PDB file of C-alpha atoms in Angstrom:
ATOM      1  CA  MET A 102      28.571 -33.507  11.422  1.00  0.00           C
ATOM      2  CA  TYR A 103      30.967 -31.902   8.945  1.00  0.00           C
ATOM      3  CA  THR A 104      30.635 -29.936   5.714  1.00  0.00           C
ATOM      4  CA  LEU A 105      33.726 -31.040   3.821  1.00  0.00           C
ATOM      5  CA  GLY A 106      32.435 -31.632   0.321  1.00  0.00           C
ATOM      6  CA  SER A 107      29.556 -33.152  -1.612  1.00  0.00           C
ATOM      7  CA  THR A 108      30.829 -36.737  -1.909  1.00  0.00           C
ATOM      8  CA  ILE A 109      32.169 -39.424   0.395  1.00  0.00           C
ATOM      9  CA  HIS A 110      33.516 -42.857  -0.617  1.00  0.00           C
ATOM     10  CA  HIS A 111      32.451 -41.953  -4.181  1.00  0.00           C
ATOM     11  CA  GLU A 112      28.858 -41.480  -3.001  1.00  0.00           C
ATOM     12  CA  THR A 113      26.988 -38.180  -3.308  1.00  0.00           C
ATOM     13  CA  ILE A 114      25.765 -36.660  -0.054  1.00  0.00           C
ATOM     14  CA  THR A 115      22.080 -36.041  -0.708  1.00  0.00           C
ATOM     15  CA  ALA A 116      19.805 -33.727   1.243  1.00  0.00           C
ATOM     16  CA  ASP A 117      18.584 -36.556   3.483  1.00  0.00           C
ATOM     17  CA  MET A 118      22.122 -37.606   4.441  1.00  0.00           C
ATOM     18  CA  MET A 119      24.927 -36.181   6.519  1.00  0.00           C
ATOM     19  CA  ARG A 120      28.625 -36.855   6.996  1.00  0.00           C
ATOM     20  CA  VAL A 121      29.768 -38.240  10.364  1.00  0.00           C
ATOM     21  CA  VAL A 122      33.040 -39.561  11.762  1.00  0.00           C
ATOM     22  CA  VAL A 123      33.047 -42.684  13.939  1.00  0.00           C
ATOM     23  CA  VAL A 124      35.091 -42.252  17.138  1.00  0.00           C
ATOM     24  CA  ASP A 125      33.612 -44.936  19.405  1.00  0.00           C
ATOM     25  CA  ILE A 126      32.426 -48.475  18.595  1.00  0.00           C
ATOM     26  CA  ARG A 127      29.977 -50.540  20.619  1.00  0.00           C
ATOM     27  CA  ASN A 128      29.263 -53.302  18.070  1.00  0.00           C
ATOM     28  CA  ALA A 129      31.955 -53.740  15.438  1.00  0.00           C
ATOM     29  CA  THR A 130      29.937 -56.255  13.378  1.00  0.00           C
ATOM     30  CA  ALA A 131      26.856 -54.060  13.015  1.00  0.00           C
ATOM     31  CA  ARG A 132      26.103 -52.933   9.467  1.00  0.00           C
ATOM     32  CA  VAL A 133      26.356 -49.248   8.689  1.00  0.00           C
ATOM     33  CA  PRO A 134      23.116 -47.676   7.368  1.00  0.00           C
ATOM     34  CA  VAL A 135      24.700 -46.824   4.013  1.00  0.00           C
ATOM     35  CA  PRO A 136      27.337 -49.445   3.121  1.00  0.00           C
ATOM     36  CA  THR A 137      29.940 -48.704   0.449  1.00  0.00           C
ATOM     37  CA  GLU A 138      32.746 -50.662  -1.194  1.00  0.00           C
ATOM     38  CA  ASP A 139      35.118 -49.377   1.492  1.00  0.00           C
ATOM     39  CA  VAL A 140      32.929 -49.613   4.586  1.00  0.00           C
ATOM     40  CA  GLN A 141      30.224 -52.191   5.298  1.00  0.00           C
ATOM     41  CA  THR A 142      30.409 -52.596   9.094  1.00  0.00           C
ATOM     42  CA  VAL A 143      30.847 -50.218  11.999  1.00  0.00           C
ATOM     43  CA  GLY A 144      34.187 -51.854  12.777  1.00  0.00           C
ATOM     44  CA  GLN A 145      35.497 -50.767   9.380  1.00  0.00           C
ATOM     45  CA  ALA A 146      34.289 -47.210   9.952  1.00  0.00           C
ATOM     46  CA  LEU A 147      36.484 -46.276  12.917  1.00  0.00           C
ATOM     47  CA  GLY A 148      38.286 -43.047  12.116  1.00  0.00           C
ATOM     48  CA  ASN A 149      36.518 -42.670   8.772  1.00  0.00           C
ATOM     49  CA  PHE A 150      33.835 -40.362   7.521  1.00  0.00           C
ATOM     50  CA  ILE A 151      30.682 -42.229   6.504  1.00  0.00           C
ATOM     51  CA  LEU A 152      27.223 -41.375   5.230  1.00  0.00           C
ATOM     52  CA  TRP A 153      24.470 -41.355   7.824  1.00  0.00           C
ATOM     53  CA  PRO A 154      20.728 -40.857   7.193  1.00  0.00           C
ATOM     54  CA  LEU A 155      19.293 -37.798   8.878  1.00  0.00           C
ATOM     55  CA  ARG A 156      16.283 -39.860   9.972  1.00  0.00           C
ATOM     56  CA  LEU A 157      18.587 -42.058  12.073  1.00  0.00           C
ATOM     57  CA  SER A 158      20.268 -39.151  13.810  1.00  0.00           C
ATOM     58  CA  ARG A 159      19.333 -37.550  17.084  1.00  0.00           C
ATOM     59  CA  ALA A 160      19.173 -33.777  17.134  1.00  0.00           C
ATOM     60  CA  ILE A 161      21.654 -32.136  19.463  1.00  0.00           C
ATOM     61  CA  VAL A 162      20.891 -28.644  18.227  1.00  0.00           C
ATOM     62  CA  LYS A 163      17.328 -27.450  18.596  1.00  0.00           C
ATOM     63  CA  LYS A 164      16.144 -24.920  16.016  1.00  0.00           C
ATOM     64  CA  VAL A 165      13.314 -22.466  16.454  1.00  0.00           C
ATOM     65  CA  GLU A 166      11.515 -20.211  13.997  1.00  0.00           C
ATOM     66  CA  ALA A 167      12.168 -16.502  14.352  1.00  0.00           C
ATOM     67  CA  GLN A 168      10.877 -13.844  11.933  1.00  0.00           C
ATOM     68  CA  GLY A 169      10.501 -16.362   9.120  1.00  0.00           C
ATOM     69  CA  GLN A 170      14.026 -17.765   9.546  1.00  0.00           C
ATOM     70  CA  GLU A 171      15.362 -20.715  11.530  1.00  0.00           C
ATOM     71  CA  ASP A 172      17.528 -19.484  14.387  1.00  0.00           C
ATOM     72  CA  MET A 173      19.423 -21.754  16.687  1.00  0.00           C
ATOM     73  CA  ASN A 174      18.494 -21.686  20.334  1.00  0.00           C
ATOM     74  CA  GLU A 175      20.788 -19.094  21.868  1.00  0.00           C
ATOM     75  CA  SER A 176      22.073 -21.163  24.773  1.00  0.00           C
ATOM     76  CA  LEU A 177      22.820 -24.149  22.550  1.00  0.00           C
ATOM     77  CA  GLN A 178      24.499 -21.911  20.028  1.00  0.00           C
ATOM     78  CA  GLN A 179      26.794 -20.531  22.701  1.00  0.00           C
ATOM     79  CA  GLN A 180      27.592 -24.077  23.799  1.00  0.00           C
ATOM     80  CA  LEU A 181      28.503 -25.147  20.284  1.00  0.00           C
ATOM     81  CA  GLN A 182      30.667 -22.062  19.851  1.00  0.00           C
ATOM     82  CA  SER A 183      32.435 -22.548  23.180  1.00  0.00           C
ATOM     83  CA  PRO A 184      36.213 -23.026  23.104  1.00  0.00           C
ATOM     84  CA  GLN A 185      35.810 -26.483  24.673  1.00  0.00           C
ATOM     85  CA  HIS A 186      33.500 -27.718  21.913  1.00  0.00           C
ATOM     86  CA  ILE A 187      35.743 -26.257  19.225  1.00  0.00           C
ATOM     87  CA  ILE A 188      38.830 -27.906  20.737  1.00  0.00           C
ATOM     88  CA  LEU A 189      37.323 -31.398  20.728  1.00  0.00           C
ATOM     89  CA  GLU A 190      35.939 -30.858  17.223  1.00  0.00           C
ATOM     90  CA  GLN A 191      39.390 -29.842  15.988  1.00  0.00           C
ATOM     91  CA  LEU A 192      40.834 -32.898  17.692  1.00  0.00           C
ATOM     92  CA  GLY A 193      38.372 -35.109  15.827  1.00  0.00           C
ATOM     93  CA  VAL A 194      39.375 -33.561  12.518  1.00  0.00           C
ATOM     94  CA  LEU A 195      43.043 -34.075  13.396  1.00  0.00           C
ATOM     95  CA  ALA A 196      42.355 -37.753  14.109  1.00  0.00           C
ATOM     96  CA  VAL A 197      40.983 -38.235  10.616  1.00  0.00           C
ATOM     97  CA  LYS A 198      43.932 -36.446   9.025  1.00  0.00           C
ATOM     98  CA  ILE A 199      46.569 -38.617  10.724  1.00  0.00           C
ATOM     99  CA  SER A 200      44.960 -41.989  10.048  1.00  0.00           C
ATOM    100  CA  LEU A 201      48.110 -43.272   8.326  1.00  0.00           C
ATOM    101  CA  SER A 202      50.657 -40.749   9.607  1.00  0.00           C
ATOM    102  CA  PRO A 203      51.090 -40.658  13.402  1.00  0.00           C
ATOM    103  CA  ILE A 204      52.345 -37.437  14.961  1.00  0.00           C
ATOM    104  CA  GLU A 205      55.966 -37.670  16.098  1.00  0.00           C
ATOM    105  CA  LEU A 206      56.761 -35.648  19.213  1.00  0.00           C
ATOM    106  CA  GLU A 207      59.974 -35.112  21.128  1.00  0.00           C
ATOM    107  CA  MET A 208      60.322 -35.604  24.862  1.00  0.00           C
ATOM    108  CA  PRO A 209      63.177 -33.352  26.051  1.00  0.00           C
ATOM    109  CA  PRO A 210      65.574 -35.110  28.451  1.00  0.00           C
ATOM    110  CA  GLU A 211      64.840 -32.709  31.314  1.00  0.00           C
ATOM    111  CA  VAL A 212      61.161 -33.706  31.436  1.00  0.00           C
ATOM    112  CA  THR A 213      61.681 -37.291  32.587  1.00  0.00           C
ATOM    113  CA  ASN A 214      65.390 -37.132  33.434  1.00  0.00           C
ATOM    114  CA  ARG A 215      66.577 -39.197  30.489  1.00  0.00           C
ATOM    115  CA  LYS A 216      70.068 -38.904  29.033  1.00  0.00           C
ATOM    116  CA  SER A 217      68.806 -37.664  25.683  1.00  0.00           C
ATOM    117  CA  SER A 218      65.638 -36.627  23.904  1.00  0.00           C
ATOM    118  CA  LEU A 219      63.269 -39.426  23.005  1.00  0.00           C
ATOM    119  CA  SER A 220      60.626 -39.556  20.306  1.00  0.00           C
ATOM    120  CA  PHE A 221      57.114 -40.813  20.912  1.00  0.00           C
ATOM    121  CA  PHE A 222      54.095 -40.967  18.650  1.00  0.00           C
ATOM    122  CA  ILE A 223      50.469 -39.939  18.937  1.00  0.00           C
ATOM    123  CA  CYS A 224      48.371 -42.051  16.578  1.00  0.00           C
ATOM    124  CA  GLN A 225      44.742 -41.945  15.573  1.00  0.00           C
ATOM    125  CA  ARG A 226      43.727 -44.496  18.189  1.00  0.00           C
ATOM    126  CA  ASP A 227      45.253 -42.359  20.955  1.00  0.00           C
ATOM    127  CA  ILE A 228      43.041 -39.443  19.964  1.00  0.00           C
ATOM    128  CA  PHE A 229      39.964 -41.661  19.876  1.00  0.00           C
ATOM    129  CA  GLU A 230      40.755 -42.728  23.439  1.00  0.00           C
ATOM    130  CA  ILE A 231      40.659 -39.086  24.494  1.00  0.00           C
ATOM    131  CA  LEU A 232      37.498 -38.329  22.527  1.00  0.00           C
ATOM    132  CA  SER A 233      35.631 -41.265  24.032  1.00  0.00           C
ATOM    133  CA  GLY A 234      36.693 -40.464  27.578  1.00  0.00           C
ATOM    134  CA  THR A 235      36.051 -44.068  28.643  1.00  0.00           C
ATOM    135  CA  ASP A 236      38.882 -46.152  27.159  1.00  0.00           C
ATOM    136  CA  MET A 237      42.063 -47.213  28.915  1.00  0.00           C
ATOM    137  CA  LEU A 238      44.811 -44.804  27.900  1.00  0.00           C
ATOM    138  CA  CYS A 239      47.887 -45.994  26.074  1.00  0.00           C
ATOM    139  CA  ILE A 240      51.311 -44.977  27.293  1.00  0.00           C
ATOM    140  CA  SER A 241      51.892 -42.273  24.654  1.00  0.00           C
ATOM    141  CA  VAL A 242      48.789 -40.405  25.844  1.00  0.00           C
ATOM    142  CA  LEU A 243      50.317 -40.237  29.316  1.00  0.00           C
ATOM    143  CA  GLN A 244      53.698 -39.205  27.942  1.00  0.00           C
ATOM    144  CA  LEU A 245      52.061 -36.216  26.281  1.00  0.00           C
ATOM    145  CA  TRP A 246      50.276 -35.405  29.555  1.00  0.00           C
ATOM    146  CA  LEU A 247      53.607 -35.463  31.422  1.00  0.00           C
ATOM    147  CA  LEU A 248      55.035 -33.070  28.847  1.00  0.00           C
ATOM    148  CA  TYR A 249      52.052 -30.784  29.444  1.00  0.00           C
ATOM    149  CA  LEU A 250      52.458 -30.966  33.231  1.00  0.00           C
ATOM    150  CA  HIS A 251      56.173 -30.210  32.912  1.00  0.00           C
ATOM    151  CA  ARG A 252      55.459 -27.021  30.990  1.00  0.00           C
ATOM    152  CA  LEU A 253      52.734 -26.153  33.482  1.00  0.00           C
ATOM    153  CA  THR A 254      55.155 -26.432  36.409  1.00  0.00           C
ATOM    154  CA  ILE A 255      57.528 -24.075  34.601  1.00  0.00           C
ATOM    155  CA  GLU A 256      54.726 -21.551  34.111  1.00  0.00           C
ATOM    156  CA  LYS A 257      53.754 -21.852  37.784  1.00  0.00           C
ATOM    157  CA  LYS A 258      57.421 -21.558  38.806  1.00  0.00           C
ATOM    158  CA  ASN A 259      57.343 -24.762  40.852  1.00  0.00           C
ATOM    159  CA  ASP A 260      59.359 -26.966  38.525  1.00  0.00           C
ATOM    160  CA  HIS A 261      61.995 -27.193  41.278  1.00  0.00           C
ATOM    161  CA  ILE A 262      59.449 -29.179  43.305  1.00  0.00           C
ATOM    162  CA  TYR A 263      57.919 -31.584  40.783  1.00  0.00           C
ATOM    163  CA  GLY A 264      59.662 -34.092  38.561  1.00  0.00           C
ATOM    164  CA  PHE A 265      58.310 -36.794  36.274  1.00  0.00           C
ATOM    165  CA  ILE A 266      59.202 -40.411  35.620  1.00  0.00           C
ATOM    166  CA  ASP A 267      58.905 -41.898  32.138  1.00  0.00           C
ATOM    167  CA  PRO A 268      56.277 -44.677  32.343  1.00  0.00           C
ATOM    168  CA  VAL A 269      58.063 -46.571  29.565  1.00  0.00           C
ATOM    169  CA  ALA A 270      61.308 -46.779  31.530  1.00  0.00           C
ATOM    170  CA  ILE A 271      59.833 -48.374  34.670  1.00  0.00           C
ATOM    171  CA  GLN A 272      57.612 -51.044  33.149  1.00  0.00           C
ATOM    172  CA  GLY A 273      58.489 -54.631  33.946  1.00  0.00           C
ATOM    173  CA  VAL A 274      57.921 -55.660  30.339  1.00  0.00           C
ATOM    174  CA  GLY A 275      60.891 -54.801  28.131  1.00  0.00           C
ATOM    175  CA  ASN A 276      63.100 -53.492  30.945  1.00  0.00           C
ATOM    176  CA  LYS A 277      65.646 -55.302  33.077  1.00  0.00           C
ATOM    177  CA  GLY A 278      65.547 -54.692  36.814  1.00  0.00           C
ATOM    178  CA  GLU A 279      69.013 -53.158  36.770  1.00  0.00           C
ATOM    179  CA  GLU A 280      67.997 -50.763  33.988  1.00  0.00           C
ATOM    180  CA  VAL A 281      64.989 -49.556  35.970  1.00  0.00           C
ATOM    181  CA  GLN A 282      67.133 -49.047  39.080  1.00  0.00           C
ATOM    182  CA  ASN A 283      69.788 -47.089  37.180  1.00  0.00           C
ATOM    183  CA  TYR A 284      67.199 -44.873  35.521  1.00  0.00           C
ATOM    184  CA  LEU A 285      65.402 -44.032  38.770  1.00  0.00           C
ATOM    185  CA  LEU A 286      68.642 -43.378  40.644  1.00  0.00           C
ATOM    186  CA  GLU A 287      69.921 -41.034  37.934  1.00  0.00           C
ATOM    187  CA  ALA A 288      66.546 -39.275  37.865  1.00  0.00           C
ATOM    188  CA  PHE A 289      66.666 -38.630  41.616  1.00  0.00           C
ATOM    189  CA  VAL A 290      70.326 -37.567  41.659  1.00  0.00           C
ATOM    190  CA  ASN A 291      70.204 -35.318  38.602  1.00  0.00           C
ATOM    191  CA  GLY A 292      66.648 -34.034  38.985  1.00  0.00           C
ATOM    192  CA  LYS A 293      66.912 -33.013  42.641  1.00  0.00           C
ATOM    193  CA  LYS A 294      63.115 -32.705  42.872  1.00  0.00           C
ATOM    194  CA  GLN A 295      61.055 -33.054  46.018  1.00  0.00           C
ATOM    195  CA  VAL A 296      58.298 -35.127  44.410  1.00  0.00           C
ATOM    196  CA  TYR A 297      58.309 -37.361  41.333  1.00  0.00           C
ATOM    197  CA  LEU A 298      55.080 -38.331  39.570  1.00  0.00           C
ATOM    198  CA  ALA A 299      55.367 -41.816  38.089  1.00  0.00           C
ATOM    199  CA  PRO A 300      52.480 -43.351  36.095  1.00  0.00           C
ATOM    200  CA  TYR A 301      52.789 -47.090  36.600  1.00  0.00           C
ATOM    201  CA  LEU A 302      50.988 -49.822  34.672  1.00  0.00           C
ATOM    202  CA  GLN A 303      50.404 -53.093  36.494  1.00  0.00           C
ATOM    203  CA  GLN A 304      48.081 -55.894  35.427  1.00  0.00           C
ATOM    204  CA  GLY A 305      46.363 -53.696  32.863  1.00  0.00           C
ATOM    205  CA  HIS A 306      45.585 -50.891  35.314  1.00  0.00           C
ATOM    206  CA  TRP A 307      47.197 -47.463  35.580  1.00  0.00           C
ATOM    207  CA  GLN A 308      48.296 -46.294  39.005  1.00  0.00           C
ATOM    208  CA  LEU A 309      50.106 -43.136  40.056  1.00  0.00           C
ATOM    209  CA  LEU A 310      53.143 -43.258  42.308  1.00  0.00           C
ATOM    210  CA  LEU A 311      54.251 -40.125  44.143  1.00  0.00           C
ATOM    211  CA  ILE A 312      57.882 -40.718  45.053  1.00  0.00           C
ATOM    212  CA  LEU A 313      59.509 -38.479  47.676  1.00  0.00           C
ATOM    213  CA  PRO A 314      63.064 -39.864  47.929  1.00  0.00           C
ATOM    214  CA  GLN A 315      64.277 -37.247  50.420  1.00  0.00           C
ATOM    215  CA  GLN A 316      61.449 -38.152  52.802  1.00  0.00           C
ATOM    216  CA  PHE A 317      61.724 -41.920  52.262  1.00  0.00           C
ATOM    217  CA  LEU A 318      58.094 -42.011  51.161  1.00  0.00           C
ATOM    218  CA  VAL A 319      56.078 -43.479  48.272  1.00  0.00           C
ATOM    219  CA  VAL A 320      52.377 -42.674  47.933  1.00  0.00           C
ATOM    220  CA  LEU A 321      50.289 -45.068  45.839  1.00  0.00           C
ATOM    221  CA  LEU A 322      47.157 -43.615  44.255  1.00  0.00           C
ATOM    222  CA  CYS A 323      44.968 -46.382  42.856  1.00  0.00           C
ATOM    223  CA  SER A 324      41.295 -46.153  41.929  1.00  0.00           C
ATOM    224  CA  LEU A 325      40.952 -49.905  42.545  1.00  0.00           C
ATOM    225  CA  HIS A 326      42.262 -49.533  46.094  1.00  0.00           C
ATOM    226  CA  LYS A 327      45.294 -51.746  45.487  1.00  0.00           C
ATOM    227  CA  LYS A 328      47.691 -51.965  48.420  1.00  0.00           C
ATOM    228  CA  PRO A 329      51.423 -51.124  48.250  1.00  0.00           C
ATOM    229  CA  HIS A 330      52.485 -54.731  48.866  1.00  0.00           C
ATOM    230  CA  THR A 331      51.014 -55.612  45.452  1.00  0.00           C
ATOM    231  CA  LEU A 332      53.457 -53.323  43.626  1.00  0.00           C
ATOM    232  CA  ALA A 333      55.859 -55.300  41.465  1.00  0.00           C
ATOM    233  CA  ILE A 334      58.245 -52.348  41.543  1.00  0.00           C
ATOM    234  CA  LYS A 335      58.283 -52.089  45.357  1.00  0.00           C
ATOM    235  CA  ASN A 336      61.638 -53.801  45.988  1.00  0.00           C
ATOM    236  CA  THR A 337      63.238 -51.791  43.206  1.00  0.00           C
ATOM    237  CA  LEU A 338      62.102 -48.539  44.806  1.00  0.00           C
ATOM    238  CA  ILE A 339      63.475 -49.637  48.187  1.00  0.00           C
ATOM    239  CA  LEU A 340      66.907 -50.348  46.689  1.00  0.00           C
ATOM    240  CA  VAL A 341      66.967 -47.103  44.707  1.00  0.00           C
ATOM    241  CA  VAL A 342      66.000 -44.842  47.609  1.00  0.00           C
ATOM    242  CA  GLU A 343      68.583 -46.538  49.848  1.00  0.00           C
ATOM    243  CA  ALA A 344      71.270 -45.967  47.207  1.00  0.00           C
ATOM    244  CA  TYR A 345      70.123 -42.372  46.748  1.00  0.00           C
ATOM    245  CA  SER A 346      70.371 -41.636  50.482  1.00  0.00           C
ATOM    246  CA  ARG A 347      73.925 -43.017  50.555  1.00  0.00           C
ATOM    247  CA  LEU A 348      74.944 -40.847  47.605  1.00  0.00           C
ATOM    248  CA  GLN A 349      73.478 -37.813  49.357  1.00  0.00           C
ATOM    249  CA  GLY A 350      75.711 -38.505  52.338  1.00  0.00           C
ATOM    250  CA  THR A 351      72.866 -39.301  54.709  1.00  0.00           C
ATOM    251  CA  HIS A 352      74.280 -40.768  57.907  1.00  0.00           C
ATOM    252  CA  ILE A 353      73.374 -44.407  58.412  1.00  0.00           C
ATOM    253  CA  LEU A 354      71.620 -43.588  61.685  1.00  0.00           C
ATOM    254  CA  SER A 355      69.451 -40.998  59.917  1.00  0.00           C
ATOM    255  CA  ARG A 356      68.352 -43.282  57.131  1.00  0.00           C
ATOM    256  CA  LYS A 357      64.785 -44.420  57.356  1.00  0.00           C
ATOM    257  CA  LYS A 358      62.995 -47.423  55.989  1.00  0.00           C
ATOM    258  CA  LEU A 359      61.120 -46.522  52.827  1.00  0.00           C
ATOM    259  CA  GLN A 360      57.470 -46.075  53.727  1.00  0.00           C
ATOM    260  CA  PHE A 361      54.620 -46.931  51.363  1.00  0.00           C
ATOM    261  CA  ILE A 362      51.154 -45.513  51.935  1.00  0.00           C
ATOM    262  CA  ALA A 363      47.933 -45.803  49.948  1.00  0.00           C
ATOM    263  CA  PRO A 364      45.473 -43.138  51.111  1.00  0.00           C
ATOM    264  CA  THR A 365      41.834 -43.799  50.321  1.00  0.00           C
ATOM    265  CA  ILE A 366      40.927 -40.784  48.225  1.00  0.00           C
ATOM    266  CA  PHE A 367      38.393 -42.544  46.002  1.00  0.00           C
ATOM    267  CA  ASP A 368      34.938 -43.226  47.450  1.00  0.00           C
ATOM    268  CA  ASP A 369      34.379 -46.073  45.005  1.00  0.00           C
ATOM    269  CA  THR A 370      35.859 -47.718  41.941  1.00  0.00           C
ATOM    270  CA  SER A 371      33.502 -46.098  39.443  1.00  0.00           C
ATOM    271  CA  PRO A 372      34.872 -43.647  36.844  1.00  0.00           C
ATOM    272  CA  MET A 373      35.543 -40.047  37.781  1.00  0.00           C
ATOM    273  CA  GLU A 374      32.771 -37.522  37.334  1.00  0.00           C
ATOM    274  CA  GLN A 375      32.159 -36.579  33.726  1.00  0.00           C
ATOM    275  CA  HIS A 376      32.948 -32.895  34.149  1.00  0.00           C
ATOM    276  CA  VAL A 377      36.372 -33.774  35.592  1.00  0.00           C
ATOM    277  CA  ILE A 378      37.153 -36.170  32.744  1.00  0.00           C
ATOM    278  CA  LYS A 379      35.923 -33.601  30.232  1.00  0.00           C
ATOM    279  CA  ASP A 380      38.219 -30.937  31.673  1.00  0.00           C
ATOM    280  CA  VAL A 381      41.270 -33.214  31.436  1.00  0.00           C
ATOM    281  CA  ARG A 382      40.348 -34.264  27.890  1.00  0.00           C
ATOM    282  CA  GLU A 383      40.098 -30.631  26.807  1.00  0.00           C
ATOM    283  CA  GLN A 384      43.436 -29.675  28.357  1.00  0.00           C
ATOM    284  CA  TRP A 385      45.142 -32.652  26.689  1.00  0.00           C
ATOM    285  CA  ALA A 386      43.519 -31.810  23.351  1.00  0.00           C
ATOM    286  CA  ALA A 387      44.376 -28.111  23.549  1.00  0.00           C
ATOM    287  CA  PHE A 388      48.015 -28.907  24.298  1.00  0.00           C
ATOM    288  CA  LEU A 389      48.324 -31.347  21.391  1.00  0.00           C
ATOM    289  CA  LEU A 390      46.698 -28.892  18.994  1.00  0.00           C
ATOM    290  CA  THR A 391      49.046 -26.144  20.185  1.00  0.00           C
ATOM    291  CA  ILE A 392      52.261 -28.078  19.641  1.00  0.00           C
ATOM    292  CA  CYS A 393      51.034 -29.435  16.286  1.00  0.00           C
ATOM    293  CA  LYS A 394      50.573 -25.984  14.757  1.00  0.00           C
TER     294      LYS A 394
END
């Protein structure tokens, strides 16, 4: 609920109404309670403020009477005033503001070992994905997360250990095999990191590859328990690590066959626990809000 004026879509907000913003849709064809010329269905309301009858809302803040005045329950008040709640609320407001103007961000070349800085965009839909906490994330959301992790490694003084691979540059769609090989090889040679984190999209599912070229090892982390032999990028990684070892002067007798492992670290294929997802959402949101100031 927001207090941003007395009208919305040319309609006056009366005492029995409130202003809400739609961030998640379950039935796009459902009619909104108070249709206007601009918005008649829930599907048309995504990212927009709409009128909503108070009688159709569910109270999330419980009020109690105290000395003739309504005071908010203390524990709930503290929750609403918590930094986490404020961060997600600010993110929701930002989503509304950028409905037609995506945020352009710059990815410095040292983050993902590219030859030059690259621009990427955070749009309204990306923010809604974070706010919902249940949608599949688009690639720009992960690019921002890599930028956050890069800065975090610098703060923790372990940026000499961890490197990051641009998920755009290793996708099969839009990239030639030779281009992917050249990018990965240059990343390993120039980055000189011990471990590279590579978000990898395959068949509509995000996986995380931990690539340790100096140890001839690739670790596949997949919540669906996919096996390494299913990786479309497997042969490319084998060729790149072999080329990298030659460039490093590794004797042919010391070269190992690239090993792929997929440790079972997920008990099941259900989503992560809500408090874990919430923590990641808040860190992502706080970082975006910080760099957008």
